[in-house]
PDB file of C-alpha atoms in Angstrom:
ATOM      1  CA  SER A   1       0.110   0.160  -0.007  1.00  0.00           C
ATOM      2  CA  ARG A   2       1.102   3.487  -0.560  1.00  0.00           C
ATOM      3  CA  CYS A   3       1.007   6.640   1.996  1.00  0.00           C
ATOM      4  CA  TRP A   4       0.357   9.827   0.142  1.00  0.00           C
ATOM      5  CA  THR A   5       1.591  12.802   2.010  1.00  0.00           C
ATOM      6  CA  GLN A   6       1.823  16.587   1.515  1.00  0.00           C
ATOM      7  CA  SER A   7       4.220  19.479   2.441  1.00  0.00           C
ATOM      8  CA  SER A   8       3.127  21.527   5.535  1.00  0.00           C
ATOM      9  CA  SER A   9       3.049  24.321   2.976  1.00  0.00           C
ATOM     10  CA  SER A  10       0.447  22.872   1.207  1.00  0.00           C
ATOM     11  CA  SER A  11      -1.643  21.001   3.648  1.00  0.00           C
ATOM     12  CA  SER A  12      -3.626  24.099   4.723  1.00  0.00           C
ATOM     13  CA  SER A  13      -4.634  24.723   1.273  1.00  0.00           C
ATOM     14  CA  PHE A  14      -5.569  21.262   0.502  1.00  0.00           C
ATOM     15  CA  LEU A  15      -7.354  21.051   4.049  1.00  0.00           C
ATOM     16  CA  GLN A  16      -9.430  24.132   3.344  1.00  0.00           C
ATOM     17  CA  ARG A  17     -10.578  22.815  -0.384  1.00  0.00           C
ATOM     18  CA  ARG A  18     -11.734  19.544   1.196  1.00  0.00           C
ATOM     19  CA  ARG A  19     -13.717  21.054   4.114  1.00  0.00           C
ATOM     20  CA  ALA A  20     -15.300  23.350   1.481  1.00  0.00           C
ATOM     21  CA  LEU A  21     -16.413  20.168  -0.727  1.00  0.00           C
ATOM     22  CA  HIS A  22     -17.354  18.087   2.563  1.00  0.00           C
ATOM     23  CA  GLY A  23     -19.845  20.465   3.851  1.00  0.00           C
ATOM     24  CA  GLU A  24     -18.196  23.747   5.468  1.00  0.00           C
ATOM     25  CA  ARG A  25     -19.157  27.134   3.793  1.00  0.00           C
ATOM     26  CA  VAL A  26     -16.079  28.379   2.003  1.00  0.00           C
ATOM     27  CA  SER A  27     -13.953  30.900   3.529  1.00  0.00           C
ATOM     28  CA  PRO A  28     -14.572  34.585   3.093  1.00  0.00           C
ATOM     29  CA  GLU A  29     -10.657  34.901   2.207  1.00  0.00           C
ATOM     30  CA  ALA A  30     -10.959  32.374  -0.321  1.00  0.00           C
ATOM     31  CA  VAL A  31     -14.128  34.161  -2.286  1.00  0.00           C
ATOM     32  CA  SER A  32     -12.196  37.100  -1.993  1.00  0.00           C
ATOM     33  CA  SER A  33      -9.188  36.103  -3.597  1.00  0.00           C
ATOM     34  CA  ALA A  34     -11.139  34.531  -6.217  1.00  0.00           C
ATOM     35  CA  VAL A  35     -13.338  37.823  -7.082  1.00  0.00           C
ATOM     36  CA  ALA A  36     -10.056  39.840  -7.203  1.00  0.00           C
ATOM     37  CA  GLU A  37      -8.558  37.378  -9.635  1.00  0.00           C
ATOM     38  CA  LEU A  38     -11.708  37.354 -11.817  1.00  0.00           C
ATOM     39  CA  ARG A  39     -11.859  41.080 -11.800  1.00  0.00           C
ATOM     40  CA  GLY A  40      -8.342  41.206 -12.585  1.00  0.00           C
ATOM     41  CA  ALA A  41      -8.989  39.166 -15.534  1.00  0.00           C
ATOM     42  CA  GLY A  42     -11.504  41.674 -16.705  1.00  0.00           C
ATOM     43  CA  LEU A  43     -14.626  39.730 -15.763  1.00  0.00           C
ATOM     44  CA  GLN A  44     -17.858  41.284 -14.399  1.00  0.00           C
ATOM     45  CA  VAL A  45     -18.054  39.769 -10.772  1.00  0.00           C
ATOM     46  CA  ILE A  46     -20.922  40.817  -8.291  1.00  0.00           C
ATOM     47  CA  ALA A  47     -19.740  39.952  -4.876  1.00  0.00           C
ATOM     48  CA  ALA A  48     -22.370  39.943  -2.062  1.00  0.00           C
ATOM     49  CA  ALA A  49     -19.930  41.758   0.190  1.00  0.00           C
ATOM     50  CA  ASP A  50     -19.504  44.889  -2.308  1.00  0.00           C
ATOM     51  CA  ASP A  51     -20.669  48.046  -0.751  1.00  0.00           C
ATOM     52  CA  ASP A  52     -23.611  48.288  -3.537  1.00  0.00           C
ATOM     53  CA  PRO A  53     -26.839  47.170  -1.474  1.00  0.00           C
ATOM     54  CA  ASP A  54     -28.024  45.818  -4.589  1.00  0.00           C
ATOM     55  CA  SER A  55     -25.200  43.359  -5.008  1.00  0.00           C
ATOM     56  CA  ALA A  56     -26.175  40.989  -2.035  1.00  0.00           C
ATOM     57  CA  ARG A  57     -29.903  40.841  -3.705  1.00  0.00           C
ATOM     58  CA  GLN A  58     -28.796  39.997  -7.009  1.00  0.00           C
ATOM     59  CA  VAL A  59     -26.289  37.236  -5.682  1.00  0.00           C
ATOM     60  CA  ALA A  60     -29.140  35.839  -3.585  1.00  0.00           C
ATOM     61  CA  LEU A  61     -31.593  36.117  -6.651  1.00  0.00           C
ATOM     62  CA  LYS A  62     -29.007  34.169  -8.766  1.00  0.00           C
ATOM     63  CA  SER A  63     -28.744  31.348  -5.591  1.00  0.00           C
ATOM     64  CA  ARG A  64     -32.301  30.233  -6.053  1.00  0.00           C
ATOM     65  CA  ASP A  65     -34.339  27.924  -8.115  1.00  0.00           C
ATOM     66  CA  PHE A  66     -37.750  26.721  -7.428  1.00  0.00           C
ATOM     67  CA  PHE A  67     -36.779  24.181  -4.798  1.00  0.00           C
ATOM     68  CA  TRP A  68     -39.553  25.740  -2.467  1.00  0.00           C
ATOM     69  CA  TYR A  69     -42.005  23.510  -4.391  1.00  0.00           C
ATOM     70  CA  SER A  70     -40.807  20.599  -2.400  1.00  0.00           C
ATOM     71  CA  PRO A  71     -41.629  20.729   1.445  1.00  0.00           C
ATOM     72  CA  VAL A  72     -38.556  18.486   1.693  1.00  0.00           C
ATOM     73  CA  LEU A  73     -36.249  21.192   0.256  1.00  0.00           C
ATOM     74  CA  LYS A  74     -37.961  24.250   1.303  1.00  0.00           C
ATOM     75  CA  GLU A  75     -36.264  24.508   4.904  1.00  0.00           C
ATOM     76  CA  THR A  76     -33.124  22.847   3.973  1.00  0.00           C
ATOM     77  CA  LEU A  77     -32.302  25.449   1.073  1.00  0.00           C
ATOM     78  CA  ARG A  78     -33.881  28.625   2.406  1.00  0.00           C
ATOM     79  CA  ALA A  79     -30.929  30.273   3.551  1.00  0.00           C
ATOM     80  CA  LYS A  80     -28.205  29.107   1.031  1.00  0.00           C
ATOM     81  CA  ARG A  81     -26.498  31.769  -0.754  1.00  0.00           C
ATOM     82  CA  GLY A  82     -23.821  32.001  -2.913  1.00  0.00           C
ATOM     83  CA  ASP A  83     -21.119  35.027  -2.124  1.00  0.00           C
ATOM     84  CA  ALA A  84     -20.386  35.923  -5.917  1.00  0.00           C
ATOM     85  CA  LEU A  85     -21.941  35.964  -9.144  1.00  0.00           C
ATOM     86  CA  VAL A  86     -20.422  36.056 -12.566  1.00  0.00           C
ATOM     87  CA  VAL A  87     -22.432  36.153 -15.728  1.00  0.00           C
ATOM     88  CA  ALA A  88     -20.738  34.622 -18.261  1.00  0.00           C
ATOM     89  CA  ARG A  89     -20.776  36.513 -22.051  1.00  0.00           C
ATOM     90  CA  ASN A  90     -18.385  33.555 -23.872  1.00  0.00           C
ATOM     91  CA  GLU A  91     -16.699  30.448 -23.677  1.00  0.00           C
ATOM     92  CA  SER A  92     -13.762  32.082 -22.453  1.00  0.00           C
ATOM     93  CA  ASP A  93     -15.496  33.554 -19.212  1.00  0.00           C
ATOM     94  CA  VAL A  94     -16.485  30.040 -18.476  1.00  0.00           C
ATOM     95  CA  ILE A  95     -13.096  28.747 -18.282  1.00  0.00           C
ATOM     96  CA  ALA A  96     -11.835  31.744 -16.553  1.00  0.00           C
ATOM     97  CA  VAL A  97     -14.119  31.034 -13.459  1.00  0.00           C
ATOM     98  CA  LEU A  98     -13.873  27.609 -13.534  1.00  0.00           C
ATOM     99  CA  GLY A  99     -10.016  27.685 -13.766  1.00  0.00           C
ATOM    100  CA  CYS A 100     -10.324  30.228 -10.788  1.00  0.00           C
ATOM    101  CA  ALA A 101     -12.777  28.317  -8.734  1.00  0.00           C
ATOM    102  CA  ALA A 102     -10.802  25.334  -8.924  1.00  0.00           C
ATOM    103  CA  ARG A 103      -7.308  27.068  -7.996  1.00  0.00           C
ATOM    104  CA  ARG A 104      -8.793  29.242  -5.224  1.00  0.00           C
ATOM    105  CA  GLY A 105     -10.876  26.022  -3.895  1.00  0.00           C
ATOM    106  CA  VAL A 106     -14.185  28.037  -3.815  1.00  0.00           C
ATOM    107  CA  PRO A 107     -17.455  25.766  -4.616  1.00  0.00           C
ATOM    108  CA  LEU A 108     -19.117  26.853  -8.039  1.00  0.00           C
ATOM    109  CA  VAL A 109     -22.756  26.322  -9.030  1.00  0.00           C
ATOM    110  CA  ALA A 110     -23.574  26.668 -12.635  1.00  0.00           C
ATOM    111  CA  ARG A 111     -27.062  27.687 -13.685  1.00  0.00           C
ATOM    112  CA  GLY A 112     -28.977  28.459 -16.640  1.00  0.00           C
ATOM    113  CA  ALA A 113     -32.277  30.040 -16.631  1.00  0.00           C
ATOM    114  CA  GLY A 114     -32.946  29.276 -13.157  1.00  0.00           C
ATOM    115  CA  THR A 115     -36.194  27.105 -14.030  1.00  0.00           C
ATOM    116  CA  GLY A 116     -35.259  23.966 -12.049  1.00  0.00           C
ATOM    117  CA  ASN A 117     -37.123  22.881  -9.085  1.00  0.00           C
ATOM    118  CA  TYR A 118     -34.952  20.524  -7.191  1.00  0.00           C
ATOM    119  CA  GLY A 119     -31.844  22.821  -5.950  1.00  0.00           C
ATOM    120  CA  GLN A 120     -29.500  22.231  -8.537  1.00  0.00           C
ATOM    121  CA  ALA A 121     -28.723  25.832  -8.718  1.00  0.00           C
ATOM    122  CA  VAL A 122     -28.631  26.697  -4.871  1.00  0.00           C
ATOM    123  CA  PRO A 123     -25.045  26.895  -3.768  1.00  0.00           C
ATOM    124  CA  LEU A 124     -24.635  24.824  -0.866  1.00  0.00           C
ATOM    125  CA  ARG A 125     -21.721  26.001   0.429  1.00  0.00           C
ATOM    126  CA  GLY A 126     -21.381  29.522  -0.744  1.00  0.00           C
ATOM    127  CA  GLY A 127     -18.899  30.216  -3.098  1.00  0.00           C
ATOM    128  CA  ILE A 128     -19.466  31.567  -6.987  1.00  0.00           C
ATOM    129  CA  VAL A 129     -22.614  31.162  -8.772  1.00  0.00           C
ATOM    130  CA  LEU A 130     -21.831  31.021 -12.646  1.00  0.00           C
ATOM    131  CA  ASP A 131     -24.845  32.279 -14.748  1.00  0.00           C
ATOM    132  CA  THR A 132     -24.761  30.916 -18.119  1.00  0.00           C
ATOM    133  CA  SER A 133     -27.954  32.543 -19.144  1.00  0.00           C
ATOM    134  CA  MET A 134     -26.411  34.620 -21.796  1.00  0.00           C
ATOM    135  CA  LEU A 135     -24.817  31.648 -23.580  1.00  0.00           C
ATOM    136  CA  ARG A 136     -27.951  31.132 -26.031  1.00  0.00           C
ATOM    137  CA  ASP A 137     -26.180  30.537 -29.350  1.00  0.00           C
ATOM    138  CA  ILE A 138     -27.109  27.357 -31.532  1.00  0.00           C
ATOM    139  CA  VAL A 139     -23.668  26.612 -32.680  1.00  0.00           C
ATOM    140  CA  SER A 140     -24.582  23.799 -34.788  1.00  0.00           C
ATOM    141  CA  PHE A 141     -27.181  21.570 -35.762  1.00  0.00           C
ATOM    142  CA  ASP A 142     -26.659  18.067 -37.750  1.00  0.00           C
ATOM    143  CA  THR A 143     -29.834  17.484 -39.412  1.00  0.00           C
ATOM    144  CA  ARG A 144     -29.063  14.229 -40.390  1.00  0.00           C
ATOM    145  CA  ASP A 145     -28.605  12.873 -36.968  1.00  0.00           C
ATOM    146  CA  GLY A 146     -30.586  15.547 -34.896  1.00  0.00           C
ATOM    147  CA  VAL A 147     -27.723  16.600 -32.806  1.00  0.00           C
ATOM    148  CA  ILE A 148     -27.491  20.173 -31.969  1.00  0.00           C
ATOM    149  CA  ARG A 149     -24.619  21.782 -30.262  1.00  0.00           C
ATOM    150  CA  ALA A 150     -26.052  25.103 -28.024  1.00  0.00           C
ATOM    151  CA  GLY A 151     -24.994  27.311 -25.336  1.00  0.00           C
ATOM    152  CA  ALA A 152     -25.858  26.580 -21.797  1.00  0.00           C
ATOM    153  CA  GLY A 153     -28.173  29.028 -21.609  1.00  0.00           C
ATOM    154  CA  VAL A 154     -30.027  28.277 -24.667  1.00  0.00           C
ATOM    155  CA  LEU A 155     -33.807  28.346 -23.887  1.00  0.00           C
ATOM    156  CA  LEU A 156     -35.899  25.216 -24.404  1.00  0.00           C
ATOM    157  CA  GLY A 157     -38.397  27.213 -26.577  1.00  0.00           C
ATOM    158  CA  ASP A 158     -35.867  28.415 -28.870  1.00  0.00           C
ATOM    159  CA  LEU A 159     -34.360  25.347 -29.376  1.00  0.00           C
ATOM    160  CA  GLU A 160     -37.582  23.761 -29.985  1.00  0.00           C
ATOM    161  CA  ASP A 161     -38.350  26.452 -32.601  1.00  0.00           C
ATOM    162  CA  HIS A 162     -34.808  25.663 -34.282  1.00  0.00           C
ATOM    163  CA  ALA A 163     -35.149  22.057 -34.585  1.00  0.00           C
ATOM    164  CA  ARG A 164     -38.682  21.987 -36.086  1.00  0.00           C
ATOM    165  CA  ARG A 165     -37.842  24.493 -39.091  1.00  0.00           C
ATOM    166  CA  HIS A 166     -35.226  21.531 -39.924  1.00  0.00           C
ATOM    167  CA  GLY A 167     -37.988  18.611 -39.602  1.00  0.00           C
ATOM    168  CA  TRP A 168     -37.155  17.891 -35.677  1.00  0.00           C
ATOM    169  CA  GLU A 169     -38.722  18.213 -32.456  1.00  0.00           C
ATOM    170  CA  LEU A 170     -37.751  18.051 -29.012  1.00  0.00           C
ATOM    171  CA  ARG A 171     -39.008  15.245 -27.112  1.00  0.00           C
ATOM    172  CA  GLN A 172     -39.841  15.797 -23.278  1.00  0.00           C
ATOM    173  CA  HIS A 173     -41.320  13.642 -20.652  1.00  0.00           C
TER     174      HIS A 173
END
């Protein structure tokens, strides 16, 4: 059997990431460093800790889906909120946010239009909410096989309209 060890200089960083993955809320310092890195890279970041009173409201709003439809999830998820919001403008933004979150050990929740109702868009441990709703392009459509490649924020109605123009339809059950 092998024994894996870490140097003491990297163990605190490792433990911080491990705690964030296993239930503890991410530290404000980790979020702050991620926000600074993303802003330094030119991304628009709204942080709940910003001085603008509307910032916390915007982050809270994007930290929710329709989970309250479930009596089981309603109480569990009610107080869960992200710490920062990034609205991706393109694929490069998504890559930058994912890389930053991984480097900093900050939890990340990706969301589309927020129409889910089982808590999929709720940041359980705080961190970054990555809003992909602006990524609505339909990139390609293989009309022979019926395969569409689209942005993560594409609306199902737009996808359905596009497919129907080519003799296809979405199957939703």
